[in-house]
Rosetta silent file (secondary structure, phi, psi, omega in degrees, C-alpha in Angstrom):
SEQUENCE: DVQLQASGGGLVQTGGSPRLSCVVSGLAFDAIAIGWFRQVPGKEREAVSCLSIYDGSTYFADTVKGRFTISSDNAMVYLQMNNLKPEDTAVYYCASALGPYGGSSEDRYRYWGQGTLVTVSS
SCORE:     score description
SCORE:     0.000 S_00000001
   1 L     0.000  102.728 -173.137   -0.060   -0.149    0.140 S_00000001
   2 L   -72.929  145.333  173.357    1.704    3.251   -1.227 S_00000001
   3 E  -152.481  127.395  158.209    1.389    6.178    1.143 S_00000001
   4 E  -108.104  140.966 -171.173    2.649    9.815    1.143 S_00000001
   5 E  -149.137  117.664  168.028    2.155   11.979    4.200 S_00000001
   6 E  -103.840  139.008 -177.704    3.071   15.663    4.119 S_00000001
   7 E  -146.727  179.581  175.848    3.532   17.764    7.273 S_00000001
   8 L    99.257    6.965  178.900    5.109   20.650    8.339 S_00000001
   9 L   -84.359 -179.046  175.145    2.859   23.429    7.204 S_00000001
  10 E   168.652 -178.454  158.276    1.642   26.044    9.498 S_00000001
  11 E   -78.056  112.390 -169.957    1.413   29.863    9.837 S_00000001
  12 E  -128.435  142.555  175.822    4.806   31.662    9.120 S_00000001
  13 E   -80.186 -174.576 -178.131    5.647   35.151    8.825 S_00000001
  14 L   -77.618  137.618  175.252    7.278   36.608    5.735 S_00000001
  15 L   106.275   -5.992 -170.284   10.876   35.878    5.596 S_00000001
  16 L   -79.058  165.444 -164.453   10.450   32.564    7.736 S_00000001
  17 L  -124.577   61.250  177.081   12.088   29.388    7.063 S_00000001
  18 L   -79.280  178.222  172.977    9.836   26.200    7.539 S_00000001
  19 E  -139.280  119.200  161.941   10.509   22.761    6.274 S_00000001
  20 E   -46.825  127.841  158.370    8.200   20.483    4.748 S_00000001
  21 E  -113.818  138.183  170.585    8.309   16.759    5.193 S_00000001
  22 E  -121.061  132.190 -164.415    6.962   13.720    3.190 S_00000001
  23 E  -122.450  129.579 -171.590    7.231   10.647    4.501 S_00000001
  24 E  -116.305  125.641 -179.673    7.131    7.822    1.648 S_00000001
  25 E  -138.527  159.942  176.538    6.117    4.189    2.201 S_00000001
  26 L    70.943   22.934 -179.280    5.412    1.172   -0.051 S_00000001
  27 L  -143.347  122.737  174.125    7.693    2.258   -2.771 S_00000001
  28 L   -55.211   86.064 -150.258   11.002    1.392   -3.841 S_00000001
  29 H   -69.651  -19.275  174.320   12.424    4.466   -2.633 S_00000001
  30 H   -65.834   -0.318 -159.813   15.717    4.497   -4.347 S_00000001
  31 H  -123.465  -14.213  169.670   14.134    4.295   -7.680 S_00000001
  32 L   -99.346 -165.703  168.151   11.835    7.303   -7.833 S_00000001
  33 E  -130.620  138.732 -167.904   11.412   10.853   -7.799 S_00000001
  34 E  -132.239  114.852 -175.306    9.526   12.952   -5.502 S_00000001
  35 E  -104.519  148.529  167.244    7.717   16.255   -6.211 S_00000001
  36 E  -120.959  146.874 -176.251    6.262   18.870   -4.292 S_00000001
  37 E  -138.709  165.570  176.385    3.600   20.928   -5.777 S_00000001
  38 E  -147.011  157.719  177.950    1.246   23.627   -4.493 S_00000001
  39 E  -140.005  142.845  172.797   -2.073   25.039   -4.992 S_00000001
  40 L  -112.811  114.078  179.009   -3.908   28.187   -4.176 S_00000001
  41 L   -33.490  123.327 -174.279   -7.622   28.083   -4.246 S_00000001
  42 L    92.396   -9.432 -178.916   -9.069   28.990   -7.531 S_00000001
  43 L  -118.142  162.640 -178.252   -5.643   28.538   -9.254 S_00000001
  44 L   -83.983  156.694  177.821   -4.194   25.520  -10.877 S_00000001
  45 L   -66.510  138.577 -158.929   -1.838   23.434   -9.234 S_00000001
  46 E  -125.964  157.813  156.354    1.887   24.352   -9.901 S_00000001
  47 E   -72.031  133.070 -175.007    5.069   22.364   -9.528 S_00000001
  48 E  -109.693  -51.946 -173.762    7.493   23.774   -6.891 S_00000001
  49 E  -159.840  150.372  171.105   10.576   21.243   -6.723 S_00000001
  50 E  -137.616  134.835  178.684   11.444   17.836   -7.577 S_00000001
  51 E  -132.604  124.653  175.269   14.254   15.481   -6.504 S_00000001
  52 E   -81.893  129.134 -179.110   15.235   12.221   -8.259 S_00000001
  53 L   -81.487  -33.907 -170.967   16.099    9.907   -5.372 S_00000001
  54 L   -68.963  -30.857 -179.543   17.686    7.606   -8.066 S_00000001
  55 L  -135.995    8.230 -177.373   20.423   10.145   -9.186 S_00000001
  56 L    78.594    9.114 -179.095   19.939   13.244   -7.326 S_00000001
  57 L   -77.528  141.051 -176.136   18.852   15.562   -9.978 S_00000001
  58 E  -119.172  150.039  176.500   16.591   18.528   -8.897 S_00000001
  59 E  -114.979  143.089  170.898   14.037   20.568  -10.369 S_00000001
  60 E  -153.361  129.416 -178.961   12.898   24.080   -9.013 S_00000001
  61 L   -69.703  146.592  179.893   10.360   26.481  -10.529 S_00000001
  62 L   -41.199  -38.196 -174.380   11.712   29.825  -11.180 S_00000001
  63 L   -65.503  -11.603 -173.352    9.365   31.382   -8.450 S_00000001
  64 L  -128.927  -21.475 -170.850   11.418   29.419   -5.703 S_00000001
  65 E   -57.451  132.485  178.203   14.672   28.975   -7.139 S_00000001
  66 L    89.694   -7.661  168.912   17.400   30.142   -4.833 S_00000001
  67 L  -112.361  -35.734  176.044   15.044   30.131   -1.762 S_00000001
  68 E  -100.209  149.626  170.154   13.873   26.494   -1.618 S_00000001
  69 E  -132.779  157.880 -179.899   16.261   23.363   -1.455 S_00000001
  70 E  -130.012  140.317 -176.115   15.095   19.675   -1.582 S_00000001
  71 E  -154.771  155.979  172.427   16.505   16.788    0.026 S_00000001
  72 E  -127.492  166.536  175.213   15.924   13.157    1.160 S_00000001
  73 E  -169.570  114.551  160.469   16.888   10.767    4.052 S_00000001
  74 L    64.066   76.846  175.730   15.750    7.371    4.781 S_00000001
  75 L    50.970   15.950  170.231   12.313    7.497    2.942 S_00000001
  76 E  -121.645  128.538 -177.527   11.748   11.037    3.799 S_00000001
  77 E  -125.866  136.610 -175.894   12.013   14.020    1.519 S_00000001
  78 E  -116.705  133.467  177.598   12.207   17.616    2.694 S_00000001
  79 E  -120.364  101.182  166.534   11.487   20.798    1.240 S_00000001
  80 E   -75.809  116.234 -176.272   13.276   23.540    2.949 S_00000001
  81 E   -97.109  111.199  174.689   11.647   26.844    2.375 S_00000001
  82 L  -115.808  161.808 -162.759   13.559   29.977    2.982 S_00000001
  83 L    26.053   45.116  168.964   12.606   33.712    2.982 S_00000001
  84 L   -23.787  122.628  176.311    9.038   33.010    2.519 S_00000001
  85 L  -117.888  161.696  176.426    6.662   35.679    0.822 S_00000001
  86 H   -55.105  -31.037  175.749    3.054   35.888    0.942 S_00000001
  87 H   -72.449   -1.732  170.799    2.643   34.741   -2.501 S_00000001
  88 H   -78.193  -19.216 -175.589    4.070   31.211   -1.236 S_00000001
  89 L   -61.951  120.386  175.497    0.894   30.844    0.676 S_00000001
  90 E  -169.748  177.685  163.769   -0.725   27.551   -0.658 S_00000001
  91 E   -91.131  123.060 -179.525   -1.392   24.060   -0.011 S_00000001
  92 E   -97.301  136.635  173.166    1.664   21.903   -0.507 S_00000001
  93 E  -111.134  134.618  159.341    1.628   18.480   -1.948 S_00000001
  94 E   -95.961  144.846 -173.105    4.170   15.760   -2.147 S_00000001
  95 E  -141.345  162.266  177.934    3.625   13.242   -5.116 S_00000001
  96 E  -119.377  138.522 -171.084    5.600   10.313   -6.271 S_00000001
  97 E   -94.005  171.037 -174.848    6.491   10.019   -9.868 S_00000001
  98 L   -67.120  -24.120  179.657    6.074    6.570  -11.953 S_00000001
  99 L  -149.900 -144.866 -171.344    9.590    6.282  -12.237 S_00000001
 100 L   -80.684   14.907 -167.314   13.105    7.834  -11.527 S_00000001
 101 L  -151.173  134.006 -174.678   12.297   11.166  -12.851 S_00000001
 102 L  -110.497  -74.068  172.965    9.617   13.732  -12.368 S_00000001
 103 L    80.530 -151.178 -178.944   10.143   17.081  -13.377 S_00000001
 104 L   -94.195  -25.561 -155.822    7.087   20.025  -13.528 S_00000001
 105 L   -77.044  111.613 -177.755    4.714   17.681  -15.362 S_00000001
 106 H   -65.937  -25.364 -174.060    1.799   16.370  -12.977 S_00000001
 107 H   -67.137  -17.687  172.765    1.158   13.566  -15.584 S_00000001
 108 H   -86.057   -6.648 -175.121    4.604   11.817  -14.207 S_00000001
 109 E  -103.308  145.713 -179.768    3.300   11.587  -10.874 S_00000001
 110 E   -99.604  -53.143 -179.022    1.078    8.816   -9.543 S_00000001
 111 E  -123.339  155.515 -162.910    0.749    8.906   -5.940 S_00000001
 112 E  -139.952  120.883  158.517   -0.043   11.993   -3.854 S_00000001
 113 L   -50.515 -177.189 -175.883   -0.039   12.979   -0.378 S_00000001
 114 L   -97.612    3.177  176.854   -2.905   14.959    1.330 S_00000001
 115 L    97.310  162.527 -169.847   -1.474   18.274    1.450 S_00000001
 116 E  -156.530  130.724 -174.396   -0.030   20.590    4.046 S_00000001
 117 E   -99.204  129.105  175.963   -1.232   24.234    4.360 S_00000001
 118 E  -121.500  115.997  172.854    1.446   27.026    4.321 S_00000001
 119 E  -107.751  134.183 -174.154    0.209   30.423    5.266 S_00000001
 120 E  -117.567  107.932  178.511    2.832   33.300    4.998 S_00000001
 121 E   -76.812  123.028  176.954    1.613   36.288    6.918 S_00000001
 122 L   -70.043    0.000    0.000    2.711   39.972    5.686 S_00000001
């Protein structure tokens, strides 16, 4: 049974640096890619970052490049968010790609976590 569970959201101030965590179970962790997406109500979900556990390659959206980092350790994937802005407010989801690479396309992701809300106050 595949499960992804995201956590770490909450209310943070502008400039804050929370870390989101995604626990992955039921998959061959070393052979997949994990992506983080976010969605604001009324808007389309957008890709934020992706990490290939297989070879360590990463993807970052231009809007977060230089502020967010992604890492993994023992079936956990972390999204370190730094210098948060109010426009980063969204529900953040982690998802597992079908194979070792994910990138920004949702079509490549099969399993999704439940989402965690990050609210950035100005």
